[in-house]
CSV table of C-alpha atoms in Angstrom, one decimal:
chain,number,residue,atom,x,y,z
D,1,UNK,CA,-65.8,44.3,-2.4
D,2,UNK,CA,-62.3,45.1,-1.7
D,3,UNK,CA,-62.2,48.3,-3.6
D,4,UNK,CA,-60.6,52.1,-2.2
D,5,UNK,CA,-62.6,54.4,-0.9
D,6,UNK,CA,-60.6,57.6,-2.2
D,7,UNK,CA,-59.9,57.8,-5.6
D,8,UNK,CA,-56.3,56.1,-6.1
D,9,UNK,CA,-54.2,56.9,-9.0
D,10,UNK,CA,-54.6,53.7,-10.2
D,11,UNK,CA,-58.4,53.7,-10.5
D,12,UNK,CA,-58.2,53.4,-14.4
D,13,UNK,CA,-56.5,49.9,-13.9
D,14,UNK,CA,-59.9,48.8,-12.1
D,15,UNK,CA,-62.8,46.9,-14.6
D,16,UNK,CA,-65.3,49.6,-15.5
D,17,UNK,CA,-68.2,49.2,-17.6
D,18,UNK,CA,-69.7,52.0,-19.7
D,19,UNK,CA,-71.8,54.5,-18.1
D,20,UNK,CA,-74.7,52.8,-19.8
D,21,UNK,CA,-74.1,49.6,-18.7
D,22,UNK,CA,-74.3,48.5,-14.5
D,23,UNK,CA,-71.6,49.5,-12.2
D,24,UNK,CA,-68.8,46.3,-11.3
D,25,UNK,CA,-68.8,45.2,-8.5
D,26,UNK,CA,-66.3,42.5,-7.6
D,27,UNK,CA,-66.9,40.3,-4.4
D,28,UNK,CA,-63.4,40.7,-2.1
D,29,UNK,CA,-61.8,37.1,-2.9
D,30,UNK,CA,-61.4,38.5,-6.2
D,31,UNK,CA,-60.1,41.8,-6.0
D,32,UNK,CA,-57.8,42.8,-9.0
D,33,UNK,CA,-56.3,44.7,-6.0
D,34,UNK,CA,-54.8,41.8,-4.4
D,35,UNK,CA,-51.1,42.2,-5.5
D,36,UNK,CA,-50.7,45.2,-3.4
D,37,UNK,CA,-50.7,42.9,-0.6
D,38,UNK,CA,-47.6,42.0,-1.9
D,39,UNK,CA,-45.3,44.9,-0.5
D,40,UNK,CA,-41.9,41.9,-0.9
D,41,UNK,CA,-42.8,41.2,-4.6
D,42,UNK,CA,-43.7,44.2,-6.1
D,43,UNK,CA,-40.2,46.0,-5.1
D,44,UNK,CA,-38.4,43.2,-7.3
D,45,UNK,CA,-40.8,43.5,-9.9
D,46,UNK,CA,-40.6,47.3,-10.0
D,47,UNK,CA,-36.9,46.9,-9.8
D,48,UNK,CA,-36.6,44.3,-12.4
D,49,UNK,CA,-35.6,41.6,-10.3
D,50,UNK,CA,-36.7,37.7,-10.3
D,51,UNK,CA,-38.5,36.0,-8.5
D,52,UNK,CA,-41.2,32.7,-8.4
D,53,UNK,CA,-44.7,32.5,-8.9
D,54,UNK,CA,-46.7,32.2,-5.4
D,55,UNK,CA,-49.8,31.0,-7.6
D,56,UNK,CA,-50.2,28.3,-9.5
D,57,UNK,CA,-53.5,27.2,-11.3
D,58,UNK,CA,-54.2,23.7,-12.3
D,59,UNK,CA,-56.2,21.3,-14.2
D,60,UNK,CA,-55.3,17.6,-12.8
D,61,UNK,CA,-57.5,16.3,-16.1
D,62,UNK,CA,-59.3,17.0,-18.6
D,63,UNK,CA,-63.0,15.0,-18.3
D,64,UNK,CA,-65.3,16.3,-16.5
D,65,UNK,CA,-68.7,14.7,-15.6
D,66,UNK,CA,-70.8,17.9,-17.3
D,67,UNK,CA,-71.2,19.3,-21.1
D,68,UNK,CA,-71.8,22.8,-20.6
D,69,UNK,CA,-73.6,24.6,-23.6
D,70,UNK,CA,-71.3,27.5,-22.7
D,71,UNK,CA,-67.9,25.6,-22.0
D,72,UNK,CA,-65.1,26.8,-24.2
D,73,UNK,CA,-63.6,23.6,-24.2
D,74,UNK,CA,-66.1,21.4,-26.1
D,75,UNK,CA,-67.0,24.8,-28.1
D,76,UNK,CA,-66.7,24.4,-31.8
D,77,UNK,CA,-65.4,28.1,-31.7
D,78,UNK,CA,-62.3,27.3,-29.3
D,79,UNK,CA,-61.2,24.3,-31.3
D,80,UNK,CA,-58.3,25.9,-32.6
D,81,UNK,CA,-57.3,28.5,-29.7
D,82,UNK,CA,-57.8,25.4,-27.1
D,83,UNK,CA,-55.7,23.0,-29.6
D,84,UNK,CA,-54.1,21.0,-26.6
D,85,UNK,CA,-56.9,20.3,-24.9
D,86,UNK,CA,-57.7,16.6,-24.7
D,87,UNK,CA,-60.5,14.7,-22.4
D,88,UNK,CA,-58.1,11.5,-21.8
D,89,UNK,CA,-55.0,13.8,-20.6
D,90,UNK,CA,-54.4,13.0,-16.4
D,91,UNK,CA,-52.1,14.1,-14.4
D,92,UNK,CA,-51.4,10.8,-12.5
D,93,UNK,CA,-51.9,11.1,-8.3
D,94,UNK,CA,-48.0,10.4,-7.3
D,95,UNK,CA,-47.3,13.1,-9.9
D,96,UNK,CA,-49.6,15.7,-9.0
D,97,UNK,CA,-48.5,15.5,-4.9
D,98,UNK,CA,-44.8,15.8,-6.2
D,99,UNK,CA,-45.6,18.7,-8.5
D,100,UNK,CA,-47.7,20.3,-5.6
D,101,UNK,CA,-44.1,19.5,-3.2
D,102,UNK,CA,-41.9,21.0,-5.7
D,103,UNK,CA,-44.1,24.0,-6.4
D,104,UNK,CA,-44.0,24.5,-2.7
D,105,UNK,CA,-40.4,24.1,-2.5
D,106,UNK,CA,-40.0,27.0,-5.1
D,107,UNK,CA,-41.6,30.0,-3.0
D,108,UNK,CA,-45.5,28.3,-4.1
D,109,UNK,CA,-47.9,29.6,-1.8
D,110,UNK,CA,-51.4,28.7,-2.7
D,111,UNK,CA,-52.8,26.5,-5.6
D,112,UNK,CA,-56.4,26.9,-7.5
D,113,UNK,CA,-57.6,23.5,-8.8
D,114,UNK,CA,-59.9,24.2,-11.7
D,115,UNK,CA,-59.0,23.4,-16.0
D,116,UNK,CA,-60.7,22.2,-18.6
D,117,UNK,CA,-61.9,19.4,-16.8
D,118,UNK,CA,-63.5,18.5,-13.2
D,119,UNK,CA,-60.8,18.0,-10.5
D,120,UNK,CA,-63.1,16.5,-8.0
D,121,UNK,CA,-63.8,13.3,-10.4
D,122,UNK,CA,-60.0,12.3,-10.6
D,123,UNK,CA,-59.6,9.0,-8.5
D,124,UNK,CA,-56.8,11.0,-6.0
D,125,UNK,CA,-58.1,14.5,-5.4
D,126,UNK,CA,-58.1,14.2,-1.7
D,127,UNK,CA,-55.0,12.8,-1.5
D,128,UNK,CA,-53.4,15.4,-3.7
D,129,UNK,CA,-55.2,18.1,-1.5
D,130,UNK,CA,-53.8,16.9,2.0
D,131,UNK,CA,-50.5,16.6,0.3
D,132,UNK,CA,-50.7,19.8,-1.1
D,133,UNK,CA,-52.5,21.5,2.7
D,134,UNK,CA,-49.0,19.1,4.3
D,135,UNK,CA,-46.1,20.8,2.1
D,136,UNK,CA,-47.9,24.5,3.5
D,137,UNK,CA,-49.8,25.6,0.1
D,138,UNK,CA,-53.7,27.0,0.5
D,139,UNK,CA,-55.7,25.4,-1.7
D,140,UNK,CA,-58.5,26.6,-3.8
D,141,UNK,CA,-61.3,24.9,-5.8
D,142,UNK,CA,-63.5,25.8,-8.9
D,143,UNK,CA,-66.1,23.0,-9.3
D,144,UNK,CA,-69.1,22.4,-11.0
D,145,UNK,CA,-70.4,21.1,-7.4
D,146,UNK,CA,-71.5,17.6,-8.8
D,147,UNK,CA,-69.1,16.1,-6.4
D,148,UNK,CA,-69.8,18.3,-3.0
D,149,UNK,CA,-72.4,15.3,-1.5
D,150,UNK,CA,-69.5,13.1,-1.9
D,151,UNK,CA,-68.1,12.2,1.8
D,152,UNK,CA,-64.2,12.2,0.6
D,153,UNK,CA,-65.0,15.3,-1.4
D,154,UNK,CA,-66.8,17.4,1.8
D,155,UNK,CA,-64.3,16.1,4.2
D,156,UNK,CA,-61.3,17.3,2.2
D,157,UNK,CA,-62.8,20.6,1.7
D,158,UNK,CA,-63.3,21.1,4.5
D,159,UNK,CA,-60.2,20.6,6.3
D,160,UNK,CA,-58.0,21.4,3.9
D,161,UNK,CA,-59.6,24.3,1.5
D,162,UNK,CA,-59.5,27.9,1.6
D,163,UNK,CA,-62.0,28.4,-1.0
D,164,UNK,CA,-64.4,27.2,-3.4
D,165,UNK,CA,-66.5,28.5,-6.4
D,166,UNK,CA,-69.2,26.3,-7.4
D,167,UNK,CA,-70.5,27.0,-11.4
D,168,UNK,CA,-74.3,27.8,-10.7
D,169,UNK,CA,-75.3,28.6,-14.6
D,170,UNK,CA,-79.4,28.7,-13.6
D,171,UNK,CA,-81.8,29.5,-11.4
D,172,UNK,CA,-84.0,26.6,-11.3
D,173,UNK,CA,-83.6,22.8,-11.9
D,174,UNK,CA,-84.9,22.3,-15.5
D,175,UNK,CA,-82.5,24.9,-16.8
D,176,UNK,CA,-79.7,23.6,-15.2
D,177,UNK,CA,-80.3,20.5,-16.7
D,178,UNK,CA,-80.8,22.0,-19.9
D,179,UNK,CA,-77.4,24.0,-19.5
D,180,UNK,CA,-75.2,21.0,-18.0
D,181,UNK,CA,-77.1,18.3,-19.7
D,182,UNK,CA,-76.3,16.9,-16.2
D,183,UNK,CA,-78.8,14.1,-15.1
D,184,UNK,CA,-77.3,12.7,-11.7
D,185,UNK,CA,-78.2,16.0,-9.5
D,186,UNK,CA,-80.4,19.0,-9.6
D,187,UNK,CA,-78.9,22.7,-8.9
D,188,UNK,CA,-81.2,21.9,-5.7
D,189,UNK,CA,-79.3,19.3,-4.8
D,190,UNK,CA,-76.2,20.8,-5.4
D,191,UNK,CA,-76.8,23.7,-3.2
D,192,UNK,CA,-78.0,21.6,-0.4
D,193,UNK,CA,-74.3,21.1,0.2
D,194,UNK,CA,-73.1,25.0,0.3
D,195,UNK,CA,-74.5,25.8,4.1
D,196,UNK,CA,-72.5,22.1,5.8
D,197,UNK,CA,-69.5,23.2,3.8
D,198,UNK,CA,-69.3,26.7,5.1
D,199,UNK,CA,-70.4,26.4,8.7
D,200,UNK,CA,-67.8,23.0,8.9
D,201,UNK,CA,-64.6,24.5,7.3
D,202,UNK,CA,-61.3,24.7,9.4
D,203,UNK,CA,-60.1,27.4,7.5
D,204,UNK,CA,-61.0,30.8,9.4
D,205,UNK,CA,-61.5,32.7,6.0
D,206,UNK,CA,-63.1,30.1,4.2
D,207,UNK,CA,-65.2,31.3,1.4
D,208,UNK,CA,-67.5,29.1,-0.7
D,209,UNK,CA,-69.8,31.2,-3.7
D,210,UNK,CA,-71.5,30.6,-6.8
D,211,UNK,CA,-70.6,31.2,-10.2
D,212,UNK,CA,-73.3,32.4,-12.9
D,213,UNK,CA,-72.3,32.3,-16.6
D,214,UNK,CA,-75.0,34.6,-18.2
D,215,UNK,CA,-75.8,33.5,-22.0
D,216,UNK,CA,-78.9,33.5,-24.3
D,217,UNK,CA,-80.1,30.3,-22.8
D,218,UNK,CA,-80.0,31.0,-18.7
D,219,UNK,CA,-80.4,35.1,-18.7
D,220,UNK,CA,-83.8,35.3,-17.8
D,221,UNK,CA,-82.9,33.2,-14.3
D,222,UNK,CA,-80.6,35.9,-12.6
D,223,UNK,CA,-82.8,37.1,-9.9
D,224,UNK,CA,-84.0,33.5,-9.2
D,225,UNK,CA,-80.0,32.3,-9.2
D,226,UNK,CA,-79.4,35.3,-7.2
D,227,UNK,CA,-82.0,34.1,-4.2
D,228,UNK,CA,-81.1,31.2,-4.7
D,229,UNK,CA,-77.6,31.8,-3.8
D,230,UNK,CA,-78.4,34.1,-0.5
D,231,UNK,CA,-80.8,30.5,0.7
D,232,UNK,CA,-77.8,28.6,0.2
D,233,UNK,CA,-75.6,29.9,2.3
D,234,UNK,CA,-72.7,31.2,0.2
D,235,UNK,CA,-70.9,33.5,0.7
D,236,UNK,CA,-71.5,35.3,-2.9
D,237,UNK,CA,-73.0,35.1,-6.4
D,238,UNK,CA,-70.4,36.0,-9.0
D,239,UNK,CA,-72.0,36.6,-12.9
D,240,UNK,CA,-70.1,36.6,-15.8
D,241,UNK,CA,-70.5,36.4,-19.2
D,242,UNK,CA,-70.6,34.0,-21.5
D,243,UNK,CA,-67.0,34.4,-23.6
D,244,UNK,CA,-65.3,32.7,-26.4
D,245,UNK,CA,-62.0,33.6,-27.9
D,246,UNK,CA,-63.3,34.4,-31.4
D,247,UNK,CA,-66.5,36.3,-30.1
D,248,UNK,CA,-65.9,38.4,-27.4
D,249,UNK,CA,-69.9,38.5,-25.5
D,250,UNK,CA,-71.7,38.6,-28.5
D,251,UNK,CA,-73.5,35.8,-27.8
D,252,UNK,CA,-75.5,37.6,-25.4
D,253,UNK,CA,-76.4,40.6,-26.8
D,254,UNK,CA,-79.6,39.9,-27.7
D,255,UNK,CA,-81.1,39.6,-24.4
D,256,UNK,CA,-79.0,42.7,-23.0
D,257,UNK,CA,-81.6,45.1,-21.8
D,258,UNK,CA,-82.7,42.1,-19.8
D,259,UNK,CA,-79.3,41.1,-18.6
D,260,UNK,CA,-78.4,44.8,-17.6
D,261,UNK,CA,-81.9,45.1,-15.8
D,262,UNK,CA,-81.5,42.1,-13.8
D,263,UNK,CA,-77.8,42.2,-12.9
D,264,UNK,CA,-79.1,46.5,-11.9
D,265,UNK,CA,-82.0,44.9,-9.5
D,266,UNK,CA,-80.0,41.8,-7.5
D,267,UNK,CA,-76.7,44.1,-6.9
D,268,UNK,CA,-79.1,45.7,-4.5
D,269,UNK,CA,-79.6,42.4,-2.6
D,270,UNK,CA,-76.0,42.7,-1.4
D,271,UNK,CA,-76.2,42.3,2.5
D,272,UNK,CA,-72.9,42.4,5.3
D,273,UNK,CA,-72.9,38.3,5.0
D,274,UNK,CA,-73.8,37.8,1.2
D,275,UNK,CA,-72.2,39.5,-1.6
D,276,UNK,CA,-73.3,40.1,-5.6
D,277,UNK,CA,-70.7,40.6,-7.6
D,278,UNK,CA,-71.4,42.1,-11.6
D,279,UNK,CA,-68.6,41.9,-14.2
D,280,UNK,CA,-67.6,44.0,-16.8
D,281,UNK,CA,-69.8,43.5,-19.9
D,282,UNK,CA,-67.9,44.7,-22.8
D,283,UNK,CA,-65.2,42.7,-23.0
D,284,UNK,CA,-64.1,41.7,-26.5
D,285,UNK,CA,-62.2,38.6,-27.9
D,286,UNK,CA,-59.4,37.4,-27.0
D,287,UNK,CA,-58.7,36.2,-30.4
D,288,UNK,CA,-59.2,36.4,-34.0
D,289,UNK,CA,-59.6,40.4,-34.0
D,290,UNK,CA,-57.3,43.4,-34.4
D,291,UNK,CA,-58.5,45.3,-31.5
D,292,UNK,CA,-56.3,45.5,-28.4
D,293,UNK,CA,-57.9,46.2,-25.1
D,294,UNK,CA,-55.4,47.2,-22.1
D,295,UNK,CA,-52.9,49.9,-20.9
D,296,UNK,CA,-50.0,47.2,-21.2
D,297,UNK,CA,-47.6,46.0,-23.3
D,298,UNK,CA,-46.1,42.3,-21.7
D,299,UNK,CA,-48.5,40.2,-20.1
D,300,UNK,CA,-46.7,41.0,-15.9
D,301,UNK,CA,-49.6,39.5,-14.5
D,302,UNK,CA,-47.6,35.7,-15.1
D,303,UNK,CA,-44.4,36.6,-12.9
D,304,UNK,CA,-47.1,36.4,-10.0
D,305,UNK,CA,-49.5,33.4,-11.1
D,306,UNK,CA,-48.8,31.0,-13.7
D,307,UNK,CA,-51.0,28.0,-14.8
D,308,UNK,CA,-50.4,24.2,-15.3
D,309,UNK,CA,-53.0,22.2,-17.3
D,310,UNK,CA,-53.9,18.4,-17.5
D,311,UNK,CA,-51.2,17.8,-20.5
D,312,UNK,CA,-48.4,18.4,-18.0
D,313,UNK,CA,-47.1,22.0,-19.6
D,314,UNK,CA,-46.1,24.9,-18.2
D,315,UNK,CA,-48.5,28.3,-19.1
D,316,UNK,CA,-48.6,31.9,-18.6
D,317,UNK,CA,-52.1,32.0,-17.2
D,318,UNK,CA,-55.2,29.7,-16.9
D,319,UNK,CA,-56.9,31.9,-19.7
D,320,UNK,CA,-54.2,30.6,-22.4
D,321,UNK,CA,-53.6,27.3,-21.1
D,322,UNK,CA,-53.6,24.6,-23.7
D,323,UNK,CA,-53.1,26.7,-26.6
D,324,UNK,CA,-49.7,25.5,-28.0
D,325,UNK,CA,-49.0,29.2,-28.9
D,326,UNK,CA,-48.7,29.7,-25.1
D,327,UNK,CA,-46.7,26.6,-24.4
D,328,UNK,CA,-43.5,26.4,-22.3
D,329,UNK,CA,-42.4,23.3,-20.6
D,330,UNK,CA,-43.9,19.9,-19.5
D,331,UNK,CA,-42.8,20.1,-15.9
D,332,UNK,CA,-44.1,16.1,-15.7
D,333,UNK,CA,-41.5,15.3,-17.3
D,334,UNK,CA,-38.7,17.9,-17.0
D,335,UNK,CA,-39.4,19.0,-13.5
D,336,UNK,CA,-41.5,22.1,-12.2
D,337,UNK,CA,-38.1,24.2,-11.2
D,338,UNK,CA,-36.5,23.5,-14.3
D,339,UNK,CA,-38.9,24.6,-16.4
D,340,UNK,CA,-39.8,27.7,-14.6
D,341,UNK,CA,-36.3,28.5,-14.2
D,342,UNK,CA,-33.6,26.4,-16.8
D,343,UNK,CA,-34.3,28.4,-19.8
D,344,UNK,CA,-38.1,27.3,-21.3
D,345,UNK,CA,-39.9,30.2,-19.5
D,346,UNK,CA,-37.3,32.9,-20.3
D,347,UNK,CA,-37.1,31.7,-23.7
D,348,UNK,CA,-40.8,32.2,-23.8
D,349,UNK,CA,-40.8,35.9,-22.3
D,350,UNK,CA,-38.1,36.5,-24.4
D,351,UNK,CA,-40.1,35.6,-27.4
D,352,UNK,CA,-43.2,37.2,-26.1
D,353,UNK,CA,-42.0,41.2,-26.5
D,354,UNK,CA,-45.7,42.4,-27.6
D,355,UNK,CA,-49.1,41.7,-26.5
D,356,UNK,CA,-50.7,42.2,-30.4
D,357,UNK,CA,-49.1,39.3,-30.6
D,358,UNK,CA,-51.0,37.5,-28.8
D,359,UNK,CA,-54.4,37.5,-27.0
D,360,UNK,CA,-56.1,40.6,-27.6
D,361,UNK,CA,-58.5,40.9,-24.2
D,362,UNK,CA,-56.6,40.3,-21.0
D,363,UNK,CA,-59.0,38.7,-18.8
D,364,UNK,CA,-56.3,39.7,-16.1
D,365,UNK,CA,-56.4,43.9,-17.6
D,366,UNK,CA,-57.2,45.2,-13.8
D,367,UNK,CA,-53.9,43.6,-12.7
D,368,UNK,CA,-51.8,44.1,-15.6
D,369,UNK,CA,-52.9,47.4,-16.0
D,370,UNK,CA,-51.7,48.0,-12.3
D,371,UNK,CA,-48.2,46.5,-12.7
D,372,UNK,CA,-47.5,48.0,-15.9
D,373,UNK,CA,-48.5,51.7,-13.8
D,374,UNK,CA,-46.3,50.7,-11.4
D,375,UNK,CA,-43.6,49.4,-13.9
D,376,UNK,CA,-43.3,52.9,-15.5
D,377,UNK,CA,-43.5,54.8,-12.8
D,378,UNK,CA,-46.7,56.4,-13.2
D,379,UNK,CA,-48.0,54.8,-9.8
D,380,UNK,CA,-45.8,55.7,-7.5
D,381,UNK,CA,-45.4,52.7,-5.2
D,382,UNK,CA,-44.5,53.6,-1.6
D,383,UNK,CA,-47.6,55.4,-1.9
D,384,UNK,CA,-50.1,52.7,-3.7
D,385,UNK,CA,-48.9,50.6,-0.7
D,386,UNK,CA,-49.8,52.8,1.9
D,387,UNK,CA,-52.9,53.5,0.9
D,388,UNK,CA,-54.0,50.1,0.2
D,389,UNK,CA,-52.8,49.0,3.4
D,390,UNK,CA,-54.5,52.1,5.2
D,391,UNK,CA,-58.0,51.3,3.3
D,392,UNK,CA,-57.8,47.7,3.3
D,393,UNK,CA,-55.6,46.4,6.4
D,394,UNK,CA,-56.5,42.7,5.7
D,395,UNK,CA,-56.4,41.1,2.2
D,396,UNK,CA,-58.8,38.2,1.9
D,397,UNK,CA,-57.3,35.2,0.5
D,398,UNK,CA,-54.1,37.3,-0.4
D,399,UNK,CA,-51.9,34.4,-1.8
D,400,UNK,CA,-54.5,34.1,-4.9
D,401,UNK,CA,-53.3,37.4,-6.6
């Protein structure tokens, strides 16, 4: 985990879990941290100047080849946060390589395919990837991992990804079945591919891990998904829980002794080539409650990443995407730059003065936390930068703040 080994003065910004509960523990790719890299960008932020987002997260469409029990967007309880969200919307091939030019063109950096749906099933996913890995962007992948066996698929991972996460969701093949209600492959088969992927990638920090939803169904399979994961070959297991707008993780507190004893026994199985990372627990809705969770007023964390789903709009962030409450621009039609920079996203910063306005838990707190520190001056910067670059001389996978 990329975390400081002196107490920083920004250690409330980091996710904590009660004393009660297990320690987090993030695995480095995704350190809330990782905007300190960011020395350039953080001076015209603190100063209130502009400048482009180097991330950009994207959902090329919207079907995908699995029905998770736990997937927000085929949850009765999202339908009305999630209210853009459509299975037929694509963003056509020629479209998505000129988006992925443009966004280069306007200071992009590195690009996260993932959505609502499963980008490794659209018809031009390698081709968008190569075009993306020619125009100079990093590329990153979350996948469900039905499409890793897939020769195209492998090959362009491999020579053109940074990263992958692959959802995991169980620790044997019955349950995943159960959970996906996925009949093509087993999790067995799935994880056959992890080890080829990670010893053939070009990318000298490649990462590939595994991603564990926890819910009522699948708790009782986290030490058998944790071996699991260290046999594979990944690089990490990352657990999260189960979350839906309008019931924060309620839906597993049931089975929480159980969660909290497991997630306690497999962070010990952490070893120099394999890492566990444990999330916070407690986090509430994002929706449909009066309760706001976060140090922060304006949501900062969007001037660094901002989010694109399979509808063609412009969003803040990939955790508001397709809620039409969130929407700015379609940049299919209208053009990425003139969206991001022709009036629709300042209009939509201008209207967006208070957070209780809009979603209550942040699942980017740690980082918006940190910049609104830094925003008021209670972090000094010139020395947040040195220490972070003292204590952590090399940022993995920087460009995904």
């Amino acid at each position: 985990m990329t975390q400081l080994t002196t107490k920083p003065t920004f250690d409330s910004a980091l996710p904590k879990n009660p004393d009660d509960m297990p320690t987090v523990t993030l695995d480095a790719a995704h350190s809330p941290l990782k905007v300190l890299a960011h020395e350039d960008l953080l001076r015209k932020f603190r100063n209130g100047e502009s400048f482009r987002p180097i991330h950009l997260r994207i959902g090329i469409m919207g079907a995908c080849n699995m029905r998770c029990t736990f997937c927000n967007f085929h949850s009765p309880n999202e339908e009305q946060f999630y209210d853009r969200f459509s299975y037929k919307d694509m963003i056509d091939t020629a479209q998505a390589i000129e988006l992925m030019r443009e966004f280069a063109q306007n200071d992009g950096r590195a690009v996260t395919f993932c959505g609502s749906g499963e980008c490794t099933i659209h018809p031009g996913y390698p081709d968008i990837c190569r075009e993306a890995n020619a125009a100079g962007l990093l590329t990153g992948l979350i996948t469900n991992g039905s499409m890793l066996h897939d020769p195209a698929i492998a090959e362009t991972i491999i020579n053109t990804h940074t990263w992958v996460r692959v959802g995991m969701n169980a620790g044997s093949d019955q349950q995943f079945a159960t959970t996906t209600k996925f009949k093509k492959r087993t999790l067995h088969e799935i994880l056959d591919s992890i080890r080829n992927l990670r010893e053939k990638a070009v990318a000298p920090d490649f990462r590939i891990g595994l991603n564990f939803v926890i819910t009522l169904e699948n708790y009782r399979e986290i030490e058998a998904a944790a071996r699991l994961a260290k046999e594979s070959g990944a690089h990490y297991i990352r657990f999260e829980p189960e979350f839906y707008s309008g019931m924060g993780h309620e839906s597993i507190f049931e089975g929480f002794e159980d969660v909290q004893a497991s997630l306690d026994k497999v962070s010990t199985w952490e070893t120099e080539t394999f890492e566990v990372s444990i999330p916070k627990l407690d986090r509430g809705p994002m929706d449909q409650t009066d309760k706001v969770e976060g140090d922060f007023k304006q949501c900062h964390y969007s001037r660094f990443v901002t989010a694109i789903g399979a509808d063609g709009n412009l969003y803040p962030c990939p955790q508001v995407h397709l809620n039409s409450r969130y929407l700015i621009g379609n940049v299919i039609e209208n053009g990425y730059q003139t969206v991001l920079e022709c009036g629709p996203r300042e209009q939509w910063e201008e209207s967006n003065p208070m957070r209780t306005d809009l979603c209550k838990s942040c699942f980017y707190r740690p980082q918006n936390e940190l910049l609104e520190l830094i925003k008021r001056g209670d972090v000094n910067l010139d020395e947040a930068l040195s220490q972070y670059q003292v204590e952590v001389p090399k940022t993995l996978h920087a460009e995904f703040v």
